[in-house]
CSV table of C-alpha atoms and ligand atoms in Angstrom, one decimal:
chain,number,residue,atom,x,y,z
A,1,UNK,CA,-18.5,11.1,-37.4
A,2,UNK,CA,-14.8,11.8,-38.1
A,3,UNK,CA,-12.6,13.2,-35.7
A,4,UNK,CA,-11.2,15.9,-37.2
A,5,UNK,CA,-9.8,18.0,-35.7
A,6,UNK,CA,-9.5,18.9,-31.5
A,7,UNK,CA,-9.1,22.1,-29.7
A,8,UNK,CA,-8.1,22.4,-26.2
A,9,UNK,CA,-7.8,25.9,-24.7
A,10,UNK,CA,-7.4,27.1,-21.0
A,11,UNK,CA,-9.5,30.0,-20.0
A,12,UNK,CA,-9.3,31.8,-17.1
A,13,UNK,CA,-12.3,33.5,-15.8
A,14,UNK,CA,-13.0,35.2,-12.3
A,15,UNK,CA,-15.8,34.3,-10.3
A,16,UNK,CA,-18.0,37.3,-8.9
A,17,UNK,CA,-17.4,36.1,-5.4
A,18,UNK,CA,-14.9,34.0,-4.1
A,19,UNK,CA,-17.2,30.7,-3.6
A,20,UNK,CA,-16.0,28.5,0.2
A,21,UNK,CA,-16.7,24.7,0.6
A,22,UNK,CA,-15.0,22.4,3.6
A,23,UNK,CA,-12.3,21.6,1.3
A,24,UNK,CA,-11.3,26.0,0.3
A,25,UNK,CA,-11.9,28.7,-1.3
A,26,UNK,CA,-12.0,29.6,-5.1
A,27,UNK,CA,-12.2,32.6,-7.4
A,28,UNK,CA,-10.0,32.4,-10.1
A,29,UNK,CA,-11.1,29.7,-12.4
A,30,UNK,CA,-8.8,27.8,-14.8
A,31,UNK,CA,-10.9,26.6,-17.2
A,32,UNK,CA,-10.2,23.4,-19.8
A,33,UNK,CA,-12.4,23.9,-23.0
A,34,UNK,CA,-12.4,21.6,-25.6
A,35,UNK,CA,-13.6,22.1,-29.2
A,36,UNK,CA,-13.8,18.8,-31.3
A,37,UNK,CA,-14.2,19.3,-35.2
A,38,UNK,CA,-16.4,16.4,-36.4
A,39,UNK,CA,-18.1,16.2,-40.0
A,40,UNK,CA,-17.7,20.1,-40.6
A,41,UNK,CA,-19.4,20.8,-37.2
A,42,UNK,CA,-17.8,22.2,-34.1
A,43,UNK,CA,-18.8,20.4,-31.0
A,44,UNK,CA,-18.1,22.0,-27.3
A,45,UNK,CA,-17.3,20.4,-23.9
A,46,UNK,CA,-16.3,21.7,-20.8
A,47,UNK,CA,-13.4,20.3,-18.3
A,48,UNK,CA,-15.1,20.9,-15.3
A,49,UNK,CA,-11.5,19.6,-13.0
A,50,UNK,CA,-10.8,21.9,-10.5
A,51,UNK,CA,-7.6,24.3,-10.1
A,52,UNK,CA,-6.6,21.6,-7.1
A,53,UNK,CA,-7.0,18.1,-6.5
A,54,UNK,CA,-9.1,18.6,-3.4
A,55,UNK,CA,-12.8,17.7,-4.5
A,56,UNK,CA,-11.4,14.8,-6.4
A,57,UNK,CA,-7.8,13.6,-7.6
A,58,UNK,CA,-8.2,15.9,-11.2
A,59,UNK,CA,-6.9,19.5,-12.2
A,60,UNK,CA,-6.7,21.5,-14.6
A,61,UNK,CA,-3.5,20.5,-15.1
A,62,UNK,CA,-3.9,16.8,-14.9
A,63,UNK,CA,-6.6,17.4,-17.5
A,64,UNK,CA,-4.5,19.3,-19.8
A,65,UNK,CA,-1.7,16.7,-19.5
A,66,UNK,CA,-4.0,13.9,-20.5
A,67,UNK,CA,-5.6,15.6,-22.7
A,68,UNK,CA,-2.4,16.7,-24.3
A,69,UNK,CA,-0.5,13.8,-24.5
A,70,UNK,CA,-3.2,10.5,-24.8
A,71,UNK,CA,-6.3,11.6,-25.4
A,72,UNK,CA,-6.5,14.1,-28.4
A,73,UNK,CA,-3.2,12.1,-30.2
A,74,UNK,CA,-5.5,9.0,-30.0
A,75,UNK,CA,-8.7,10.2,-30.9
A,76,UNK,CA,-8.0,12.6,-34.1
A,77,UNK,CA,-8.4,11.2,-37.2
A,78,UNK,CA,-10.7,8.1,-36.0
A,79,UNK,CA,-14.1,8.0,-37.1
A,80,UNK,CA,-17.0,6.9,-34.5
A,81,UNK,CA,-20.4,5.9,-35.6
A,82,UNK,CA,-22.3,7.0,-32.3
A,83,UNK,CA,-21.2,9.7,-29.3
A,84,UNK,CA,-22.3,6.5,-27.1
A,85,UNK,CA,-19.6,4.7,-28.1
A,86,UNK,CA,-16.5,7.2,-26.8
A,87,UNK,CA,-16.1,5.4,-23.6
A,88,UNK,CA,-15.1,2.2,-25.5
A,89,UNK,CA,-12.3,4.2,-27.6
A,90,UNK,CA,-10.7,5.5,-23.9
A,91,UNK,CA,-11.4,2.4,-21.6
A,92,UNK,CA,-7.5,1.9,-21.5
A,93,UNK,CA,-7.2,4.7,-19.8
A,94,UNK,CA,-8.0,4.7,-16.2
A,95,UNK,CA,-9.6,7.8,-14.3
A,96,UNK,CA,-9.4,10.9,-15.4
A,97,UNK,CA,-13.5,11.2,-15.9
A,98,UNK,CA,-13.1,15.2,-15.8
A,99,UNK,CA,-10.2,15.2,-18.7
A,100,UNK,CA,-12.8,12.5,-21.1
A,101,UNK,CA,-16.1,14.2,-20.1
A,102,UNK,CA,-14.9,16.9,-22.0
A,103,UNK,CA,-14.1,15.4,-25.2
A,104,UNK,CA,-17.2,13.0,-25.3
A,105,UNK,CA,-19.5,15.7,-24.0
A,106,UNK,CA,-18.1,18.4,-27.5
A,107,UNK,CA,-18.8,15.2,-29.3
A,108,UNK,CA,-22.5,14.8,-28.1
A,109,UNK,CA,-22.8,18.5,-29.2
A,110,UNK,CA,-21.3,17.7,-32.9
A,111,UNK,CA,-23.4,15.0,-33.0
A,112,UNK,CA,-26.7,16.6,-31.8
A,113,UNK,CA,-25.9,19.6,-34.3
A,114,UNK,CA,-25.4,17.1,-37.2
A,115,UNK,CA,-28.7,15.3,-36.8
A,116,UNK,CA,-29.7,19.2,-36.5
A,117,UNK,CA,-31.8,18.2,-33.4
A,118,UNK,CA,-31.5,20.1,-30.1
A,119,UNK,CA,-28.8,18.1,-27.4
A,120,UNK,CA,-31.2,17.5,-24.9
A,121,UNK,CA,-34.0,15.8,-27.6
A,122,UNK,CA,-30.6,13.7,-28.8
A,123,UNK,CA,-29.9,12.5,-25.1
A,124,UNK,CA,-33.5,11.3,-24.8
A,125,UNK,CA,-34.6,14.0,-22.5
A,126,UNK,CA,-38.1,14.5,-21.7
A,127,UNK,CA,-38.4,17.6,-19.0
A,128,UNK,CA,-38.5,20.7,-21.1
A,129,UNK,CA,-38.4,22.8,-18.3
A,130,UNK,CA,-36.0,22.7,-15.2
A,131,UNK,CA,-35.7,22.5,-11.6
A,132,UNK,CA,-32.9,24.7,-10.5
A,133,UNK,CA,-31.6,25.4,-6.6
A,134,UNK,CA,-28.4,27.2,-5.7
A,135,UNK,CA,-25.3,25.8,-3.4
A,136,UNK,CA,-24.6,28.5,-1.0
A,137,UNK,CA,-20.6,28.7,0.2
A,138,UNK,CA,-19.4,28.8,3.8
A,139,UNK,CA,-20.1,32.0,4.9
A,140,UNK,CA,-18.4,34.0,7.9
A,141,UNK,CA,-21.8,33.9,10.3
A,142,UNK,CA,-25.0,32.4,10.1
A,143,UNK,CA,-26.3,36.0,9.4
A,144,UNK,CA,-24.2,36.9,6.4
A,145,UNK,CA,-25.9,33.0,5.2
A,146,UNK,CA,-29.8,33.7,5.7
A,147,UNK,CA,-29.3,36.9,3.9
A,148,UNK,CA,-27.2,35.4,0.8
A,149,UNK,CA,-30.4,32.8,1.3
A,150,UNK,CA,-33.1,35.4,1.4
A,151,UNK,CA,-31.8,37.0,-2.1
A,152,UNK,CA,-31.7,33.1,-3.4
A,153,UNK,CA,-35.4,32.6,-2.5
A,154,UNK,CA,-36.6,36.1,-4.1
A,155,UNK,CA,-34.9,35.1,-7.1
A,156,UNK,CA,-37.1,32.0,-7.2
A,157,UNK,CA,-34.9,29.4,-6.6
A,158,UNK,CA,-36.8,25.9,-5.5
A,159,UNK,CA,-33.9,24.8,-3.5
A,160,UNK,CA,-30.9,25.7,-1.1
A,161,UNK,CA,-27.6,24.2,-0.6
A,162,UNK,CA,-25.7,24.9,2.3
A,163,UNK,CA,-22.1,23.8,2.1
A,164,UNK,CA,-20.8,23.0,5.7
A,165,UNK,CA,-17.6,22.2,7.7
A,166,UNK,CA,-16.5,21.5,11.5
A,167,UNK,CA,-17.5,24.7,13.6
A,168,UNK,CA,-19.1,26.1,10.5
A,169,UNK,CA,-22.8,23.8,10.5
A,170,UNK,CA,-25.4,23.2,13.1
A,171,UNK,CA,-25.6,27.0,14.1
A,172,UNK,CA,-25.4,28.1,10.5
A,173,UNK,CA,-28.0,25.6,9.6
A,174,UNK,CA,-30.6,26.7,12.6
A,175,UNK,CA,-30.6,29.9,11.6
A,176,UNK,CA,-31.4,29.6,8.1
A,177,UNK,CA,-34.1,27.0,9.0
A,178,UNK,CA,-35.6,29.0,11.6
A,179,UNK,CA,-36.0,31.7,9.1
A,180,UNK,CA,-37.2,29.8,6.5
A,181,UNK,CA,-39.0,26.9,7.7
A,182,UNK,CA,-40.8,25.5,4.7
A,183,UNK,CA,-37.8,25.5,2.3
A,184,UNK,CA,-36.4,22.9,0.7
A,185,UNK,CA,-33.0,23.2,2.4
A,186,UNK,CA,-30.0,20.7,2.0
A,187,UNK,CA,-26.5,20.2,2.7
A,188,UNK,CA,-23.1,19.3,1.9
A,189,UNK,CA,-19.9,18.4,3.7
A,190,UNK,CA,-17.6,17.5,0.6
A,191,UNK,CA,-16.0,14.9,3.1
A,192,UNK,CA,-15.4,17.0,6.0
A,193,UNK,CA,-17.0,14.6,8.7
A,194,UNK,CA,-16.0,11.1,9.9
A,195,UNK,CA,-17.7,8.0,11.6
A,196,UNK,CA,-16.8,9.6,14.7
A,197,UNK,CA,-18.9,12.7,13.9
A,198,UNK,CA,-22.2,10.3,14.2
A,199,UNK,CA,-23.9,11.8,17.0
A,200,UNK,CA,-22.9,15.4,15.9
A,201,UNK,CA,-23.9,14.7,12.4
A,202,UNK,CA,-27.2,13.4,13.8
A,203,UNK,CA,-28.5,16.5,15.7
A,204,UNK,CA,-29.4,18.0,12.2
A,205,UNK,CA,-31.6,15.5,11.7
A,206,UNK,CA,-34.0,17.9,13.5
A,207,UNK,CA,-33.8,20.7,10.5
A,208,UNK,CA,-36.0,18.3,7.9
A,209,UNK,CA,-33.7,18.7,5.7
A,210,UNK,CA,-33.8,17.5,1.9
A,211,UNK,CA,-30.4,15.8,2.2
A,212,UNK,CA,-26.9,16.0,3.5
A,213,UNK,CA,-24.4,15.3,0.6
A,214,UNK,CA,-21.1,13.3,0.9
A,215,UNK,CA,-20.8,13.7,4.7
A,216,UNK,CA,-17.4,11.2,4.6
A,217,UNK,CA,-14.8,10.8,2.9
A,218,UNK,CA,-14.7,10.6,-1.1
A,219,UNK,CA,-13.8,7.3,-1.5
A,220,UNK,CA,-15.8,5.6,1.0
A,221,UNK,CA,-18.9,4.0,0.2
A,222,UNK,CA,-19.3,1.8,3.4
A,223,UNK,CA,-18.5,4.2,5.9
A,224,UNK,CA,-21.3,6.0,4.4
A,225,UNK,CA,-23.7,2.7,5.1
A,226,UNK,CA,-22.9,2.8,8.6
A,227,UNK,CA,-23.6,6.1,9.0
A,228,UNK,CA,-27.0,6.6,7.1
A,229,UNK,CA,-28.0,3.4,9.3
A,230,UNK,CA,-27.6,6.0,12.2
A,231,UNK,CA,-29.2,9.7,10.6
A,232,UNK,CA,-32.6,10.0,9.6
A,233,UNK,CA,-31.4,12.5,7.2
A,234,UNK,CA,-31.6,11.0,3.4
A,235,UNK,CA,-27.3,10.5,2.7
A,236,UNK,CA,-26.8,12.1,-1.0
A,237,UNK,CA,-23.3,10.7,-2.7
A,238,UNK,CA,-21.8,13.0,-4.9
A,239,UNK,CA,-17.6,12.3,-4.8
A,240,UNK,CA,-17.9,8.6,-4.0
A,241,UNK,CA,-19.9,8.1,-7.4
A,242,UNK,CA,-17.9,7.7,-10.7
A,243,UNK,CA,-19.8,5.1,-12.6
A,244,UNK,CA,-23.2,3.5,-12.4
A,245,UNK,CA,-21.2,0.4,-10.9
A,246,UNK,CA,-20.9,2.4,-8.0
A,247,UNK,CA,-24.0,3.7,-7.9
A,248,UNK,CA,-25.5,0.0,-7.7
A,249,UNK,CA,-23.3,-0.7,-5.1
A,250,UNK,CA,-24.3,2.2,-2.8
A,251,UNK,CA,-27.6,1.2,-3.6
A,252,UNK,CA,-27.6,-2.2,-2.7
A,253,UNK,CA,-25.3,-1.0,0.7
A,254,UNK,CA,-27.9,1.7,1.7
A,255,UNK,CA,-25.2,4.1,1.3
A,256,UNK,CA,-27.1,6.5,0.3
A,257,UNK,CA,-30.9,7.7,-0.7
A,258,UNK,CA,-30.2,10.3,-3.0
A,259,UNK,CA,-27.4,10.7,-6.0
A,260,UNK,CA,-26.3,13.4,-7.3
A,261,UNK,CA,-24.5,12.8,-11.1
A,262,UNK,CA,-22.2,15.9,-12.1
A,263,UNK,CA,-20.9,14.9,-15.9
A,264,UNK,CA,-17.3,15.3,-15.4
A,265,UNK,CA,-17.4,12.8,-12.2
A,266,UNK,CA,-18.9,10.2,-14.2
A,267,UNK,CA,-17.1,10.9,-17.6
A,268,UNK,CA,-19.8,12.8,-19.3
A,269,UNK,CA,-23.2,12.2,-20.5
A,270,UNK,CA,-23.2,8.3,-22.1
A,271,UNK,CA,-22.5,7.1,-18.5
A,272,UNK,CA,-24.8,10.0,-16.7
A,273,UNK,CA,-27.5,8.9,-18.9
A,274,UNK,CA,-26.6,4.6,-17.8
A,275,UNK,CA,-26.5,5.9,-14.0
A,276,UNK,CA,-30.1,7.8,-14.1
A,277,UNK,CA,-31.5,5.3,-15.9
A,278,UNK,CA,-30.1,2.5,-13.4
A,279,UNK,CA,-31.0,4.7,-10.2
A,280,UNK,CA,-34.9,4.9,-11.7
A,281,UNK,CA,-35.4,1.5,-11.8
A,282,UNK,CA,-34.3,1.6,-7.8
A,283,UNK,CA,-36.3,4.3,-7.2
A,284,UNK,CA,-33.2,6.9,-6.2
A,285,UNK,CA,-33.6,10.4,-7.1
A,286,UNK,CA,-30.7,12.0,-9.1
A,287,UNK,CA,-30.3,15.7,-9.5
A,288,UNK,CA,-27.7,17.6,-11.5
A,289,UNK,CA,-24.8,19.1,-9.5
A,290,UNK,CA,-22.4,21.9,-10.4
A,291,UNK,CA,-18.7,23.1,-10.2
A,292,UNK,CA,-18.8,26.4,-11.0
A,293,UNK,CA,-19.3,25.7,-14.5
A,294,UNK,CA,-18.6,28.4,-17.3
A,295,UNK,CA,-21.2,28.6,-20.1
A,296,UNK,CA,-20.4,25.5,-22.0
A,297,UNK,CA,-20.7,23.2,-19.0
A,298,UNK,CA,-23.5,24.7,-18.2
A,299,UNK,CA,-25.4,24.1,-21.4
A,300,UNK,CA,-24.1,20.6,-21.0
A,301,UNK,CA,-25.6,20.2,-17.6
A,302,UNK,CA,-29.2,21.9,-18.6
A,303,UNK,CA,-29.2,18.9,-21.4
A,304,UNK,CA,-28.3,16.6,-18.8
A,305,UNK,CA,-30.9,17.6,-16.4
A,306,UNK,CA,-34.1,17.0,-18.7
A,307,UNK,CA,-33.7,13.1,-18.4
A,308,UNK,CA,-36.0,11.4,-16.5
A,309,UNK,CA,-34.7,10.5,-13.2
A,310,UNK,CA,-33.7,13.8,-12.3
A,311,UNK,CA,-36.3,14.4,-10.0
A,312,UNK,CA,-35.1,16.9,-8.2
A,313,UNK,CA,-33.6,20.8,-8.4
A,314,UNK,CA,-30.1,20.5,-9.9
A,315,UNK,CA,-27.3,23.1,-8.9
A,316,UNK,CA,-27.6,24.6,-12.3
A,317,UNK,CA,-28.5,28.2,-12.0
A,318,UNK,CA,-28.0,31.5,-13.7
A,319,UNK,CA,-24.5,32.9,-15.6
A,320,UNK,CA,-25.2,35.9,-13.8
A,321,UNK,CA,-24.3,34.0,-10.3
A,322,UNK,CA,-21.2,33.5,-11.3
A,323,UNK,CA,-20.1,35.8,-14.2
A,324,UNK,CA,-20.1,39.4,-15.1
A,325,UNK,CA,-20.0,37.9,-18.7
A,326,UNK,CA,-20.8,34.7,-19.6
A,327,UNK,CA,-18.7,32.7,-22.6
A,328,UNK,CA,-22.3,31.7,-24.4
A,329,UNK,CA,-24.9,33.8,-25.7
A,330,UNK,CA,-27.6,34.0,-24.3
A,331,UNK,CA,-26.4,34.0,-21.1
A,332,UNK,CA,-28.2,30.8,-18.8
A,333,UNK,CA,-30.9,32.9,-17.6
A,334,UNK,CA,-33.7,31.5,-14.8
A,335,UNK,CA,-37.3,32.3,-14.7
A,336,UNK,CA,-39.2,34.1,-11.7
A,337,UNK,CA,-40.4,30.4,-10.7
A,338,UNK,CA,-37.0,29.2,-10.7
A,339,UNK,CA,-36.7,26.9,-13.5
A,340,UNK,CA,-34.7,26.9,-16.9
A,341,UNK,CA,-36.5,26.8,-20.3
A,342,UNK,CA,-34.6,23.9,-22.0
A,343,UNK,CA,-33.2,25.6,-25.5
A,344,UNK,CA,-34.8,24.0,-28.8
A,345,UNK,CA,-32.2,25.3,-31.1
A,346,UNK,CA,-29.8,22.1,-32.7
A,347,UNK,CA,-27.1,21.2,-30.2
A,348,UNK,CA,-26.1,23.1,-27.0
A,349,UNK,CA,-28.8,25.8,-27.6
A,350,UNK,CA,-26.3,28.7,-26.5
A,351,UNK,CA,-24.0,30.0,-28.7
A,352,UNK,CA,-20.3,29.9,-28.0
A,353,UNK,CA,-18.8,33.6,-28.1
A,354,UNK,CA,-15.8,32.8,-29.7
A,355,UNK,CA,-14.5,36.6,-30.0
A,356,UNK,CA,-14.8,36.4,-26.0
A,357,UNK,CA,-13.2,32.6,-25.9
A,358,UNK,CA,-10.1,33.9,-27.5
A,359,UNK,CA,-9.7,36.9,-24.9
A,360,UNK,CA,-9.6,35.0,-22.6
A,361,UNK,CA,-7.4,32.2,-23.6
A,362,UNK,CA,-4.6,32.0,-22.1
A,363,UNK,CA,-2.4,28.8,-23.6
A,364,UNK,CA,-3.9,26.4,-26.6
A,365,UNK,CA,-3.4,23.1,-28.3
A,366,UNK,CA,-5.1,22.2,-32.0
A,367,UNK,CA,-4.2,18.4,-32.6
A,368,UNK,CA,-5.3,18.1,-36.1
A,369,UNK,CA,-4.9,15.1,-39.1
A,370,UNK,CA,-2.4,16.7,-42.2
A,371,UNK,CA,-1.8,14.4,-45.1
A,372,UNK,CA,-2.4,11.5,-43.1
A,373,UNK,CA,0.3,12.7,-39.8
A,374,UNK,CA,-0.6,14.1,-36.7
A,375,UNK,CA,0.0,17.4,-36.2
A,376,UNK,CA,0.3,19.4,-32.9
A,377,UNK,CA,0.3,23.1,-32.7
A,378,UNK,CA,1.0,24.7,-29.5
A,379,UNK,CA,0.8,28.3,-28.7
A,380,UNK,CA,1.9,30.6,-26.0
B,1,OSB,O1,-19.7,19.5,-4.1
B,1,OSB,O2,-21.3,20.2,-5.3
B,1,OSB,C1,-20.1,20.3,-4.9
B,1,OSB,C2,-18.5,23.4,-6.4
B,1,OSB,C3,-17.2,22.9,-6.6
B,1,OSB,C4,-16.9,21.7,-6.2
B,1,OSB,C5,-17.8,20.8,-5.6
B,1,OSB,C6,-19.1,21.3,-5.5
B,1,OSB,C7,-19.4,22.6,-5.8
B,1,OSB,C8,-20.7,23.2,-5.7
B,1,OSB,C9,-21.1,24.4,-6.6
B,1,OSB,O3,-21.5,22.9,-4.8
B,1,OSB,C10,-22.2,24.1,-7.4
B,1,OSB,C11,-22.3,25.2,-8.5
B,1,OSB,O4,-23.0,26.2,-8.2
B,1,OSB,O5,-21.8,25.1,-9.6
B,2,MG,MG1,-21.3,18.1,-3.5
C-alpha cells in the first residue's frame, strides 16, 4: 500500500448529555479524524484523545500537533506492505498511542477495503455478533442512577458500568444492586482511589460485582497488586495498560483479573490484536472499552470486539446514546438482546457521511506527495 495521501480534520460534535467520570465532566467533543489515501482507497481512523489530559497524558491538541508535525510528514509517500507493520514505521516516537491509533487504524480500513473483505474478517475476527453493555456517568443521587439503569436494561443491554468517585460509590452502587440484583453490574474509578482506600474499597465486595476498573492511579501497576491481594472483587486495568508488555506484567503481578483494551490506549488494532491474543493464552478476559467514540471509532471498535478473547460485553453501544446524528451511515444500531450484528460489507461496514464530516469540520490538514515534495495544505 502506498501512502498517498493523509487527512486530518477536527470535528466537533456535542454529546446528548453531558457524560461525568471521577476525573470531569464532558459534552462538547473535539474530535481528531484521520483519512489516509492508500492505493486509490480512503481508509478512516478515529483519534479517540480526550479534549484534556485527565484520562491519560493525550489531547486533542497533543494529537493534532503530532500528527501535524511528525507523523503525517513521515508517513506520506512511503509504501507499507502490511497494516501490521505501522508500528515499526513510528517506534521512534514515544507515546502518543491516541495520535498513531488513528493513522494505523484508517490504514487497516484501506487495507481491509482493498482485499475487498470486511475489517473485522481482515483482523481475524471470529464473533459475528456482539456483546454490548453501557458505562453509566456519575450521576447527582443514586435515584437519578437506577433510573438511567432501568432504561439501559429495557434497551437490552447485557451489562452496566457505573463510573464512581469519593462520596459518589457505595450508596450509589447499593441502590442499583438492590434493584437489580441479577445484573451484571461493574465499576470504574478512573484512578480516583488510593492504597489507603483498601478497606473502603473492600465493602463493595458485597455487591457481586463483575469488576471494578482502574481503582488507582493510571500509572501504577503494583499498587494495584497490593490491593486486589486485599478485594475479592476481580481488578479490571484499563489506563495502566498501553502495550501487551504491560499486560504480561500485570498478569504475572496479579494486578489485575480482567483487561479492558480500548484501541487508542494501545496504539490501535496490530497491538489490540498481540494483547488479546497474549491475555487468552493466560486465561484473562478482555472486553472492548469506549471514549465516547464518534462513528468511525466506533466501527473500529465493533471490528475490534469480534476477536476471540473478548469474552465479555464491551462499552460499544448505540450512536443514538450519544448522538442526535451520527457521522456514519447506518447509524451503530443494537438489537433488543443487546448485541451488535458485525457488518459484512468490505472495510468498516458503515459508511462515512462526508457531506456531514465537512459540516462539522472545523480546522483541516491534507499532507499529500506533489512531484516528489511534500506538500501541506492548511485551512481555516
Ligand atoms: O474509563 O472507560 C473509561 C469515557 C471517557 C474516558 C474514559 C472512559 C470512558 C467511558 C465511556 O467509560 C465509554 C463509552 O461509552 O464510550
Ligand atoms: Mg475505564
Amino acid at each position: 500500500m502506498k501512502i498517498e495521501s493523509i487527512t486530518l480534520r477536527e470535528i466537533r460534535m456535542r454529546l446528548k448529555s453531558p457524560f461525568e467520570t471521577s476525573f470531569g465532566t464532558v459534552q462538547d467533543r473535539r474530535i481528531v479524524l484521520v483519512e489516509v489515501l492508500a492505493d486509490g482507497v480512503s481508509g478512516w481512523g478515529e483519534v479517540t484523545a480526550g479534549e484534556t489530559p485527565a484520562y491519560n497524558a493525550e489531547t486533542t491538541d497533543t494529537a493534532w500537533h503530532v500528527l501535524t508535525d511528525f507523523l503525517a510528514p513521515s508517513l506520506v509517500g512511503k509504501s507499507i506492505s502490511n497494516a501490521w507493520e505501522f508500528p515499526a514505521l513510528v517506534s521512534q516516537i514515544r507515546g502518543h498511542e491516541m495520535a498513531k491509533s488513528g493513522v494505523e487504524n484508517a490504514l487497516w480500513d484501506a487495507e481491509a477495503q482493498l482485499k475487498g473483505v470486511p475489517l473485522y474478517k481482515h483482523l481475524g475476527g471470529t464473533i459475528e455478533e456482539i456483546a454490548c453493555g453501557v458505562s453509566l456517568g456519575i450521576r447527582e443521587n443514586p435515584e437519578a442512577l437506577v433510573g438511567r439503569v432501568e432504561e439501559e436494561l429495557r434497551s437490552g443491554y447485557q451489562r452496566i458500568k457505573l463510573k464512581i468517585k469519593p462520596g459518589k460509590d457505595y450508596e450509589f452502587v447499593a441502590a442499583v444492586r438492590k434493584e437489580f440484583p441479577q445484573i451484571r453490574l461493574s465499576v470504574d474509578a478512573n484512578s480516583a482511589y488510593n492504597l489507603d482506600d483498601a478497606s473502603h474499597l473492600q465493602s463493595l465486595d458485597e455487591f457481586d460485582l463483575l469488576m471494578m476498573e482502574q481503582p488507582l492511579s493510571w500509572d501504577d501497576i503494583y499498587a494495584h497488586s497490593k490491593l486486589q491481594a486485599q478485594i475479592k472483587t476481580a481488578i479490571c486495568l484499563d489506563e495502566c495498560i498501553h502495550n501487551t508488555r504491560h499486560a504480561l506484567t500485570a498478569i504475572e503481578l496479579k494486578a489485575c483479573r480482567i483487561i479492558n483494551i480500548k484501541l487508542g490506549r494501545v496504539s490501535g488494532h496490530t497491538e489490540a490484536r498481540l494483547m488479546q491474543e497474549a491475555c487468552r493464552t493466560h486465561g484473562v478476559p478482555v472486553w472492548c472499552g469506549g471514549m465516547l467514540e464518534s462513528g468511525i471509532g466506533r466501527a473500529h471498535n465493533i471490528a475490534m470486539s469480534t476477536l476471540p478473547g473478548f469474552s465479555l460485553p464491551g462499552d460499544v453501544s448505540a450512536s443514538q446514546r450519544y448522538w442526535s446524528e451520527d457521522i456514519v451511515e447506518p447509524a451503530v444500531e443494537v438489537t433488543a438482546r443487546g448485541t451488535i450484528r458485525v457488518p459484512k460489507t468490505p472495510g468498516l461496514g458503515y459508511a462515512v457521511k462526508r457531506d456531514f464530516v465537512e459540516q462539522l469540520t472545523v480546522r483541516r490538514n491534507v499532507f499529500a506527495t506533489e512531484r516528489g515534495e511534500l506538500s501541506a495544505v492548511r485551512s481555516r
